[in-house]
Short mmCIF file of C-alpha atoms in Angstrom, two decimals:
data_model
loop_
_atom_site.label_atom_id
_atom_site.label_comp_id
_atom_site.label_asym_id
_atom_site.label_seq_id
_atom_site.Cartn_x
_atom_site.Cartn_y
_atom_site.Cartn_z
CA UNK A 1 -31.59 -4.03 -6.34
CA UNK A 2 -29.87 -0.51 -5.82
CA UNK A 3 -31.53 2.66 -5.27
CA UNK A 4 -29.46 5.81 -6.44
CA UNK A 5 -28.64 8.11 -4.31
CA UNK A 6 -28.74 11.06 -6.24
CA UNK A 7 -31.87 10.06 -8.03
CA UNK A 8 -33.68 7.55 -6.37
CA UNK A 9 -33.95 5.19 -9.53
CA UNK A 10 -33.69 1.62 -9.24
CA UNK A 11 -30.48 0.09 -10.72
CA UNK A 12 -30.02 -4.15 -11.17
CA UNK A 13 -26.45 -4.74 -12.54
CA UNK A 14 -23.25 -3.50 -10.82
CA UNK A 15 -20.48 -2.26 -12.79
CA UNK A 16 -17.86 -4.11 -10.48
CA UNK A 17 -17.91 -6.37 -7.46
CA UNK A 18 -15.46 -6.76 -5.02
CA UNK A 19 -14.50 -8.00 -1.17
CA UNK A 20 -12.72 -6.93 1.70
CA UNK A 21 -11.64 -8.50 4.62
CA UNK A 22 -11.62 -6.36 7.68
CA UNK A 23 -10.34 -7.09 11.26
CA UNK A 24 -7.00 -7.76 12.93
CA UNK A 25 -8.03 -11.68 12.68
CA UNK A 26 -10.29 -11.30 9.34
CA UNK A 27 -13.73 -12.22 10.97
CA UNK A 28 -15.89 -9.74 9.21
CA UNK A 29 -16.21 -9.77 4.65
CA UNK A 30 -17.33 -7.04 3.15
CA UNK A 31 -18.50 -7.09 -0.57
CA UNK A 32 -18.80 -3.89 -2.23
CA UNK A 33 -20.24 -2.75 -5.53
CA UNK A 34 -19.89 0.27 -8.22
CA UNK A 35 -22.82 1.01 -9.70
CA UNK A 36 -24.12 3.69 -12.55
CA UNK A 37 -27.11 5.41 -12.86
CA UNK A 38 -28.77 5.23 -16.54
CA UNK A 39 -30.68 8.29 -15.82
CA UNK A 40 -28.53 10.50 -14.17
CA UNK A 41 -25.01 8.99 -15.39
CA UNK A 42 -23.73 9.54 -11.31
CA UNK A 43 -21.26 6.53 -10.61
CA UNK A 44 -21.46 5.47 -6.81
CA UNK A 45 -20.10 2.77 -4.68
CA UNK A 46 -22.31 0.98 -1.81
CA UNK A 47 -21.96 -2.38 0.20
CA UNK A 48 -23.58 -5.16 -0.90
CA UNK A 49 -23.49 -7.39 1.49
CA UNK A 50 -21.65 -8.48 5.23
CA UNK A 51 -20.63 -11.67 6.10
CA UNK A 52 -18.79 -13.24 9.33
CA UNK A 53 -16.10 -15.41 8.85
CA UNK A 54 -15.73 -18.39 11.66
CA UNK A 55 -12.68 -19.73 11.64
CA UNK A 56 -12.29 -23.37 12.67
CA UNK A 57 -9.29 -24.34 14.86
CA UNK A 58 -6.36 -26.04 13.19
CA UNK A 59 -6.13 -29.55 13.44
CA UNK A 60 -3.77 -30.67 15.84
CA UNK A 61 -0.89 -33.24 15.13
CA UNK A 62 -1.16 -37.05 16.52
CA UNK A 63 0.20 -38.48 18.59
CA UNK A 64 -0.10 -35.79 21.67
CA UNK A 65 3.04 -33.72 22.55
CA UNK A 66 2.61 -35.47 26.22
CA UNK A 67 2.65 -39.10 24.99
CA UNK A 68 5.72 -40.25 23.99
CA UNK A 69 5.93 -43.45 20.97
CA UNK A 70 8.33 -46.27 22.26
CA UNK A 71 9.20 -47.93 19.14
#
């Protein structure tokens, strides 16, 4: 749960969701939220959550460049 920031209230369900990807090679995801205050009506954004994105080498071709297939 949220805590306001002009109020201090608790609030549960976020008006929208949505993630970014930051960094030259995208390691780091960001997912941000809009949220609105019943009792004060004040509409504020705040980061939900970060997450680190490992990217796994591609897969390289077989055979080898260096071996050569005599058919």
């Amino acid at each position: 749960m949220v805590k306001c920031s002009n109020c201090g209230s608790e609030i549960k369900k976020p008006i929208k969701v949505w993630t970014v990807t930051l960094g030259k090679t995208k390691k780091v995801k960001i997912t941000f939220g809009t949220f609105k205050c019943e009792k004060c009506n004040k509409k504020f954004r705040i980061s939900i959550g970060k997450e680190e994105i490992f990217q796994e080498e591609e897969a390289k071709g077989y055979p080898p460049p260096y071996l050569k297939m005599i058919i």
